[in-house]
XYZ file of C-alpha atoms in Angstrom:
535
model
C -6.419 -6.215 -39.488
C -7.365 -2.554 -39.683
C -9.566 -3.146 -42.714
C -11.230 -6.118 -41.004
C -11.863 -4.001 -37.921
C -13.400 -1.281 -40.090
C -15.692 -3.727 -41.913
C -16.946 -5.381 -38.710
C -17.510 -2.064 -36.962
C -19.325 -0.680 -39.973
C -21.582 -3.706 -40.293
C -22.475 -3.531 -36.592
C -23.399 0.110 -36.986
C -25.474 -0.704 -40.052
C -27.385 -3.437 -38.236
C -28.377 -0.958 -35.533
C -29.195 2.027 -37.706
C -30.707 0.429 -40.824
C -28.405 2.285 -43.255
C -27.163 0.814 -46.434
C -24.242 -1.546 -45.820
C -22.699 -0.759 -49.152
C -22.837 2.989 -48.671
C -21.539 2.805 -45.108
C -18.668 0.526 -46.065
C -17.697 2.786 -48.946
C -17.715 5.791 -46.644
C -15.495 4.093 -44.055
C -12.977 2.732 -46.568
C -12.808 6.082 -48.322
C -12.225 7.890 -45.045
C -9.543 5.411 -44.027
C -7.705 5.837 -47.307
C -7.769 9.607 -46.879
C -5.486 9.259 -43.871
C -7.430 11.848 -41.899
C -8.127 10.579 -38.361
C -11.154 12.812 -37.923
C -12.706 11.611 -41.200
C -12.027 7.985 -40.292
C -13.605 8.367 -36.860
C -16.542 10.233 -38.308
C -17.137 7.352 -40.720
C -17.134 4.873 -37.868
C -19.501 6.884 -35.705
C -21.740 8.399 -38.349
C -20.794 11.929 -37.285
C -19.271 14.612 -39.442
C -15.520 15.075 -39.212
C -16.037 18.652 -38.109
C -18.161 17.524 -35.188
C -15.178 15.656 -33.757
C -13.358 18.917 -33.299
C -16.200 20.507 -31.328
C -19.778 19.726 -30.403
C -21.101 16.198 -30.938
C -23.435 15.829 -33.939
C -25.208 12.912 -32.187
C -25.524 11.113 -35.516
C -26.575 7.501 -35.954
C -24.115 5.210 -34.113
C -22.572 8.057 -32.093
C -20.563 6.906 -29.078
C -20.607 10.088 -27.019
C -21.559 9.913 -23.342
C -25.002 11.387 -23.958
C -25.864 9.030 -26.815
C -24.591 5.988 -24.943
C -26.536 6.820 -21.781
C -29.568 5.005 -23.128
C -27.717 1.959 -24.388
C -26.978 0.406 -20.998
C -23.301 1.365 -21.170
C -23.118 5.000 -20.032
C -19.415 4.717 -19.183
C -18.581 4.836 -22.852
C -18.405 8.191 -24.523
C -16.330 9.887 -27.141
C -14.335 12.909 -26.017
C -14.505 15.131 -29.125
C -11.176 14.986 -31.007
C -9.762 12.362 -28.617
C -11.466 9.562 -30.563
C -9.574 10.486 -33.709
C -6.280 10.168 -31.845
C -7.249 6.829 -30.342
C -8.405 5.244 -33.587
C -5.329 6.416 -35.475
C -2.990 5.065 -32.778
C -1.206 1.699 -33.084
C -3.272 -1.425 -32.434
C -1.375 -2.223 -29.213
C -2.266 1.167 -27.762
C -5.959 0.751 -28.554
C -6.086 -2.627 -26.855
C -5.200 -0.939 -23.596
C -8.856 0.080 -23.313
C -9.620 -3.465 -22.173
C -8.089 -2.500 -18.830
C -11.097 -0.221 -18.222
C -13.548 -2.991 -19.062
C -14.881 -1.099 -22.081
C -13.781 -3.584 -24.718
C -11.186 -3.546 -27.451
C -10.678 -0.187 -29.198
C -13.212 1.686 -27.109
C -12.791 5.413 -27.888
C -14.443 6.705 -24.699
C -12.898 9.571 -22.773
C -11.476 7.331 -20.038
C -9.784 4.974 -22.486
C -8.659 7.877 -24.653
C -6.962 9.466 -21.650
C -5.025 6.292 -20.909
C -4.073 5.850 -24.527
C -2.954 9.432 -24.924
C -0.747 9.123 -21.825
C 0.892 5.950 -23.104
C 1.001 5.137 -26.785
C 0.601 8.573 -28.319
C 3.857 9.483 -26.570
C 5.893 6.838 -28.353
C 7.097 9.254 -31.011
C 8.036 12.127 -28.721
C 11.192 14.087 -29.380
C 11.296 15.986 -26.094
C 10.993 14.721 -22.528
C 9.162 17.944 -21.710
C 6.210 16.676 -23.779
C 6.310 13.082 -22.554
C 3.602 13.176 -19.901
C 6.034 11.748 -17.352
C 8.003 13.301 -14.514
C 10.584 11.894 -12.139
C 12.919 12.717 -9.264
C 16.395 13.304 -10.706
C 19.685 13.504 -8.794
C 21.290 16.783 -9.853
C 24.243 17.274 -7.487
C 25.213 16.311 -3.918
C 22.356 17.398 -1.687
C 20.113 18.333 -4.602
C 17.279 16.500 -6.342
C 14.641 17.945 -8.674
C 11.334 16.828 -10.141
C 11.863 17.062 -13.894
C 10.158 15.974 -17.123
C 11.572 12.600 -18.183
C 11.013 10.279 -21.133
C 7.904 8.163 -21.111
C 8.972 4.530 -20.605
C 9.249 2.124 -23.507
C 9.537 -1.641 -23.497
C 13.283 -1.377 -23.865
C 16.388 -0.276 -21.980
C 18.984 2.035 -23.450
C 21.570 3.181 -20.914
C 24.347 3.637 -23.470
C 24.571 7.345 -22.632
C 25.151 6.670 -18.920
C 28.171 8.480 -17.438
C 28.935 5.202 -15.620
C 30.570 2.921 -18.234
C 29.924 -0.302 -16.309
C 26.132 0.046 -16.535
C 25.810 0.784 -20.257
C 23.559 -1.646 -22.099
C 20.807 -1.719 -24.703
C 18.100 -4.357 -24.971
C 14.494 -4.945 -25.942
C 12.145 -5.757 -23.062
C 9.027 -7.343 -24.535
C 8.981 -9.437 -21.354
C 8.284 -6.219 -19.454
C 5.361 -3.991 -18.564
C 4.765 -0.298 -18.092
C 3.348 0.738 -14.742
C 1.384 3.753 -13.681
C 3.131 4.312 -10.354
C 0.772 4.190 -7.384
C 3.415 4.678 -4.681
C 7.201 4.932 -4.653
C 9.282 5.440 -1.531
C 12.387 7.385 -0.533
C 15.016 4.969 0.781
C 18.135 5.451 2.869
C 20.080 3.851 0.018
C 18.950 6.735 -2.196
C 20.374 9.119 0.383
C 23.863 7.627 -0.012
C 23.795 8.749 -3.641
C 22.224 12.111 -2.889
C 24.903 12.811 -0.293
C 27.544 12.272 -2.972
C 28.828 9.048 -1.449
C 28.834 7.071 -4.703
C 30.350 7.489 -8.156
C 27.094 8.901 -9.565
C 27.320 12.192 -11.444
C 24.446 14.674 -11.421
C 21.747 15.321 -13.992
C 21.328 11.781 -15.281
C 19.822 9.312 -12.815
C 16.094 9.063 -12.117
C 16.015 7.834 -8.531
C 13.797 5.265 -6.883
C 13.788 1.488 -6.451
C 10.757 1.023 -4.161
C 7.817 0.850 -6.558
C 4.171 -0.212 -6.486
C 1.941 0.377 -9.478
C -0.824 -0.564 -11.898
C 0.006 -2.268 -15.184
C -1.084 -0.191 -18.186
C 0.834 -1.977 -20.954
C 2.252 -5.486 -21.363
C 4.981 -6.585 -23.747
C 4.159 -9.318 -26.232
C 6.118 -11.903 -24.224
C 4.198 -11.325 -20.975
C 1.775 -14.198 -20.330
C 0.336 -13.985 -16.823
C 0.457 -10.383 -15.639
C -2.433 -8.415 -17.139
C -3.306 -4.795 -17.735
C -5.060 -3.401 -14.686
C -3.145 -5.589 -12.194
C -1.867 -3.738 -9.117
C 1.574 -5.079 -8.258
C 4.556 -4.724 -5.952
C 7.932 -4.461 -7.681
C 10.950 -6.067 -5.969
C 13.834 -3.607 -5.996
C 16.112 -6.390 -7.301
C 15.787 -6.847 -11.036
C 15.989 -10.542 -11.856
C 15.700 -12.491 -15.105
C 14.338 -15.721 -13.627
C 16.504 -17.750 -16.006
C 20.093 -17.701 -14.708
C 21.571 -20.124 -12.184
C 21.330 -17.542 -9.389
C 17.667 -16.778 -9.999
C 16.817 -20.474 -10.201
C 18.510 -20.963 -6.830
C 16.481 -18.110 -5.328
C 19.360 -15.610 -5.193
C 17.503 -12.907 -7.091
C 19.652 -10.152 -5.605
C 22.603 -11.333 -7.670
C 21.005 -12.131 -11.036
C 23.680 -12.677 -13.685
C 21.810 -11.354 -16.725
C 20.624 -7.847 -15.869
C 23.790 -5.853 -15.256
C 26.867 -5.928 -17.515
C 29.097 -4.643 -14.722
C 28.440 -7.104 -11.906
C 25.911 -9.537 -10.465
C 22.676 -7.911 -9.415
C 20.684 -4.889 -10.566
C 18.198 -2.368 -9.235
C 16.082 0.513 -10.464
C 17.508 4.007 -10.259
C 20.805 3.105 -8.611
C 24.359 3.777 -9.717
C 26.369 0.868 -11.128
C 23.299 -1.377 -11.029
C 22.596 -1.817 -14.720
C 21.325 1.589 -15.797
C 17.638 0.752 -15.212
C 15.454 3.856 -14.909
C 14.215 4.598 -11.404
C 10.619 4.593 -10.264
C 10.245 7.847 -8.335
C 8.176 8.957 -11.285
C 4.687 8.842 -12.731
C 5.362 5.888 -15.040
C 8.115 3.265 -15.161
C 9.078 0.145 -17.118
C 9.526 -3.149 -15.259
C 11.318 -6.002 -17.088
C 10.718 -9.753 -16.714
C 7.265 -8.954 -15.393
C 5.893 -12.488 -15.058
C 8.812 -13.437 -12.833
C 9.319 -10.251 -10.829
C 5.922 -8.756 -10.100
C 3.822 -9.657 -7.070
C 0.179 -9.160 -8.012
C -2.135 -8.205 -5.180
C -5.118 -10.567 -5.134
C -7.767 -7.880 -4.527
C -7.064 -4.394 -5.876
C -9.589 -2.589 -3.672
C -8.335 -4.285 -0.519
C -4.759 -3.579 -1.576
C -5.467 0.130 -2.024
C -6.896 0.213 1.493
C -3.604 -1.262 2.740
C -1.322 0.537 0.312
C 0.747 2.365 2.969
C 1.718 -1.058 4.267
C 1.988 -2.903 0.952
C 4.229 -0.243 -0.584
C 6.917 -1.379 1.866
C 7.065 -4.839 0.255
C 9.298 -3.577 -2.544
C 12.295 -3.204 -0.223
C 12.439 -2.244 3.441
C 10.020 -4.779 4.926
C 11.626 -7.793 3.188
C 15.086 -6.284 3.744
C 14.524 -5.846 7.466
C 12.945 -9.290 7.689
C 15.848 -10.826 5.768
C 18.321 -9.260 8.203
C 16.442 -10.777 11.126
C 16.081 -14.216 9.541
C 19.727 -14.368 8.458
C 20.839 -13.449 11.984
C 18.812 -16.341 13.384
C 15.988 -14.421 15.062
C 13.173 -16.689 16.201
C 10.842 -17.367 19.147
C 12.410 -16.378 22.460
C 15.544 -14.839 20.946
C 17.056 -11.539 22.085
C 17.992 -9.313 19.174
C 19.903 -6.068 18.748
C 19.115 -3.868 15.728
C 21.685 -1.194 14.886
C 19.959 1.805 13.307
C 16.454 3.208 13.776
C 15.952 4.438 10.239
C 13.123 2.883 8.214
C 15.037 -0.356 7.514
C 16.047 -0.677 11.167
C 12.491 -0.085 12.357
C 11.176 -2.571 9.781
C 13.764 -5.057 11.044
C 12.720 -4.500 14.663
C 9.063 -5.085 13.743
C 10.147 -8.205 11.826
C 11.973 -9.513 14.894
C 8.739 -9.184 16.834
C 6.829 -10.945 14.055
C 9.353 -13.789 14.257
C 8.741 -14.131 17.997
C 11.762 -12.422 19.576
C 11.476 -12.027 23.329
C 13.352 -8.715 23.449
C 14.239 -6.326 20.635
C 16.786 -3.585 21.351
C 17.288 -0.756 18.841
C 20.352 1.498 18.792
C 20.613 4.968 17.249
C 21.741 8.519 18.047
C 18.648 10.455 16.967
C 16.096 10.894 19.782
C 13.040 11.034 17.470
C 13.939 7.719 15.880
C 14.500 6.069 19.257
C 11.096 7.342 20.382
C 9.554 5.815 17.267
C 11.088 2.423 18.186
C 9.668 2.687 21.699
C 6.156 3.202 20.301
C 5.896 -0.439 19.256
C 7.606 -2.004 22.244
C 11.349 -1.902 21.579
C 14.058 -1.236 24.131
C 16.539 1.400 22.992
C 20.228 2.257 23.136
C 21.442 5.829 22.593
C 24.927 5.489 21.140
C 25.762 9.062 22.171
C 25.753 7.895 25.791
C 28.545 5.356 25.472
C 29.408 1.797 24.375
C 26.555 -0.347 23.163
C 27.563 -3.340 25.309
C 27.296 -1.320 28.531
C 23.784 -0.118 27.726
C 22.697 -3.620 26.738
C 23.990 -4.873 30.073
C 21.782 -2.298 31.828
C 18.743 -3.635 29.992
C 19.429 -7.384 30.141
C 21.854 -7.828 33.009
C 24.348 -9.233 30.510
C 26.242 -7.461 27.691
C 25.372 -10.018 25.017
C 22.458 -10.826 22.720
C 21.590 -13.891 20.632
C 21.443 -12.084 17.298
C 22.477 -8.728 15.856
C 21.487 -6.915 12.675
C 23.394 -4.043 11.045
C 20.834 -1.697 9.459
C 23.241 1.250 9.237
C 25.933 0.436 6.693
C 29.072 2.259 5.709
C 28.123 5.728 6.991
C 28.242 4.534 10.621
C 29.280 6.802 13.507
C 31.297 6.132 16.625
C 29.851 5.783 20.110
C 30.031 8.073 23.136
C 32.321 11.055 22.618
C 33.026 9.786 19.059
C 29.369 9.783 18.002
C 29.946 12.700 15.633
C 32.872 11.000 13.872
C 32.340 8.672 10.944
C 33.709 5.198 11.642
C 32.644 2.876 8.801
C 33.303 -0.385 10.684
C 31.810 0.741 14.022
C 28.529 -1.157 13.743
C 30.164 -4.323 12.428
C 32.613 -4.336 15.328
C 29.854 -3.585 17.841
C 27.812 -6.491 16.510
C 30.713 -8.918 16.874
C 31.350 -7.676 20.399
C 27.772 -7.970 21.690
C 26.702 -11.183 19.929
C 27.100 -14.456 21.794
C 29.448 -17.210 20.682
C 28.048 -19.052 17.650
C 25.510 -16.266 17.181
C 24.423 -14.752 13.895
C 24.925 -11.290 12.438
C 22.726 -10.099 9.575
C 24.072 -7.216 7.482
C 21.365 -5.682 5.274
C 23.001 -2.258 5.744
C 24.697 -1.059 2.545
C 28.462 -1.297 2.033
C 30.004 -0.088 -1.220
C 33.092 -0.759 -3.300
C 33.594 2.945 -4.084
C 32.988 5.801 -1.653
C 34.301 9.183 -2.853
C 33.482 10.671 0.553
C 35.237 7.957 2.560
C 37.187 9.011 5.649
C 40.464 7.588 4.322
C 41.966 5.831 1.306
C 40.900 2.412 2.545
C 37.323 3.479 3.174
C 37.147 4.972 -0.319
C 37.552 1.479 -1.779
C 35.370 -0.278 0.798
C 38.248 -1.659 2.878
C 37.229 -1.293 6.513
C 38.987 -1.793 9.865
C 36.961 -4.801 11.010
C 37.930 -6.968 13.973
C 37.265 -10.115 11.986
C 39.447 -12.097 14.362
C 36.940 -11.400 17.131
C 34.071 -12.744 15.079
C 36.112 -15.768 14.023
C 37.125 -16.573 17.606
C 33.451 -16.553 18.663
C 32.393 -18.793 15.735
C 29.885 -16.196 14.593
C 28.304 -16.292 11.170
C 27.627 -13.338 8.892
C 25.130 -12.840 6.064
C 25.647 -9.868 3.744
C 24.294 -8.470 0.490
C 21.027 -7.431 -1.085
C 17.869 -8.988 0.242
C 16.350 -11.452 -2.260
C 12.946 -9.781 -2.007
C 11.053 -12.498 -3.857
C 11.987 -15.030 -1.179
C 9.785 -13.199 1.326
C 7.372 -10.761 -0.296
C 4.378 -13.051 -0.812
C 4.331 -14.267 2.793
C 4.847 -10.746 4.106
C 2.012 -9.536 1.877
C -0.285 -12.046 3.562
C 0.900 -10.911 7.004
C -0.193 -7.393 6.033
C -3.487 -8.358 4.407
C -4.480 -10.476 7.404
C -3.473 -7.811 9.944
C -0.584 -9.686 11.545
C 1.687 -6.625 11.523
C 1.375 -2.842 11.418
C 4.493 -2.217 9.371
C 3.382 1.249 8.184
C 2.911 2.300 11.799
C 6.287 0.906 12.825
C 8.181 2.949 10.237
C 5.810 5.956 10.370
C 4.922 5.798 6.668
C 3.919 9.289 5.547
C 2.436 10.082 2.128
C 3.710 13.061 0.111
C 3.200 14.252 -3.457
C 5.801 13.973 -6.198
C 6.354 17.735 -5.967
C 7.191 17.368 -2.274
C 9.916 14.762 -2.895
C 12.880 17.201 -2.806
C 11.728 18.518 0.583
C 11.233 14.932 1.741
C 14.833 14.109 0.858
C 16.112 17.077 2.861
C 13.936 16.249 5.862
C 14.918 12.581 5.785
C 18.593 13.520 5.594
C 18.213 15.491 8.818
C 17.123 12.307 10.599
C 13.329 12.558 10.498
C 11.634 9.506 11.996
C 9.548 9.071 8.851
C 9.305 6.756 5.868
C 8.301 9.015 2.983
C 5.885 7.448 0.497
C 5.532 9.392 -2.759
C 2.076 9.361 -4.364
C 2.594 10.666 -7.929
C -1.077 10.599 -9.001
C -2.916 11.447 -5.788
C -4.197 7.886 -5.478
C -3.625 7.203 -1.782
C -6.263 8.064 0.792
C -4.547 10.030 3.566
């Protein structure tokens, strides 16, 4: 294939310049056999090999920016020695130039930059030279932006300190993304606070990812290089019985330890997180949601970045609790998921949405888009709901807090893991629904007692049973909702970025963002690793 490429390229050059085909072909083949990239590139372009290391010789067939300016394709242009690197790279890496619209194997500076950031890194021996950085959990309360390996179309988590997530597999069904946006999530904070079994110095964080495809595996058919896509935080194979039934949050083939997997999360399969510059996404044809118009999507990116997790998760909590037109809903928690859930309740037609929290700034944020609020520091939730509605009960309740819940009133500073669950059973009407998108874990090293440390909580299940209430728990199956929610954003049916106060920061600012978020900031931090987002 290489020889054929050389012959065709040489003949094309000959037809334009009038040189002898035989001489040109001999020169190219000789240069190729020499194994010197500069000589090979010089033969293709008609320039001297020395010119590729410095100034352009502008010889016959030269592809530099200046020489191409008069050919009708000024975007092409060789970048000195970069062309030698591109043309000596593997064929797959050169084909990535198609994503720029310059054609196969174009050695222009723009294509060379992409190639050098992707394929030329495949043989690296040190993460420090990889051209990739990510947010790494180092110790409780501490994250750092560090050099990390450039992604490959494979997973190797055999060195994970968590035995249950160790696996090794090829991922030719996957793609590599240049990350456009990646968000800090409250679920990440559980790990950063030391409330999981994760040890420091290993895990690249981040499961809320949006990015541009820069490389496709050989088994990817429909997703193409250049596509801008949302990545569901659930990793799903699309082949198992759970995926075929739409339960993509509990895929059976992506995690050796249990059903379900996610990027950058402990005990979830060892998949590398996406709070980074580049990341690998497996099963791309099944998982990725391609935005129909890239330019329009970039204009809406602060909204669309929320499709990877918190918007579908909040919406799922509302739907599973039975929220619909005319319903009265209570949302426990005014963090980003809770605020996304409250906005989702409004989208679904709820008559009244009440949000409970203990942080004044977050309650003020909920008020900004029309929610009633409950301050749990002031006393029992049911009493404050009665003040708002004239009755202490609602139709539906959604727990967007999870296992780090606090008590109410004088106990608001004390951790009570089952507090929100018990509140929801108490305030929800008979036969009402309770959605539980808030995270509950099977291991909590920081649990308040031995039972809490194994996820055994003091729930009043008898109360819920006696009222014939129904409960829906677990990860949100993002793919069930993300396309419809994308359309709601693109057609201006919801201001989800405004509801959660989406705020863009750089990758370098991520550690400060984690600390600020942990203090209760009423902000959804959106990391922009490449400076792509217009502020």
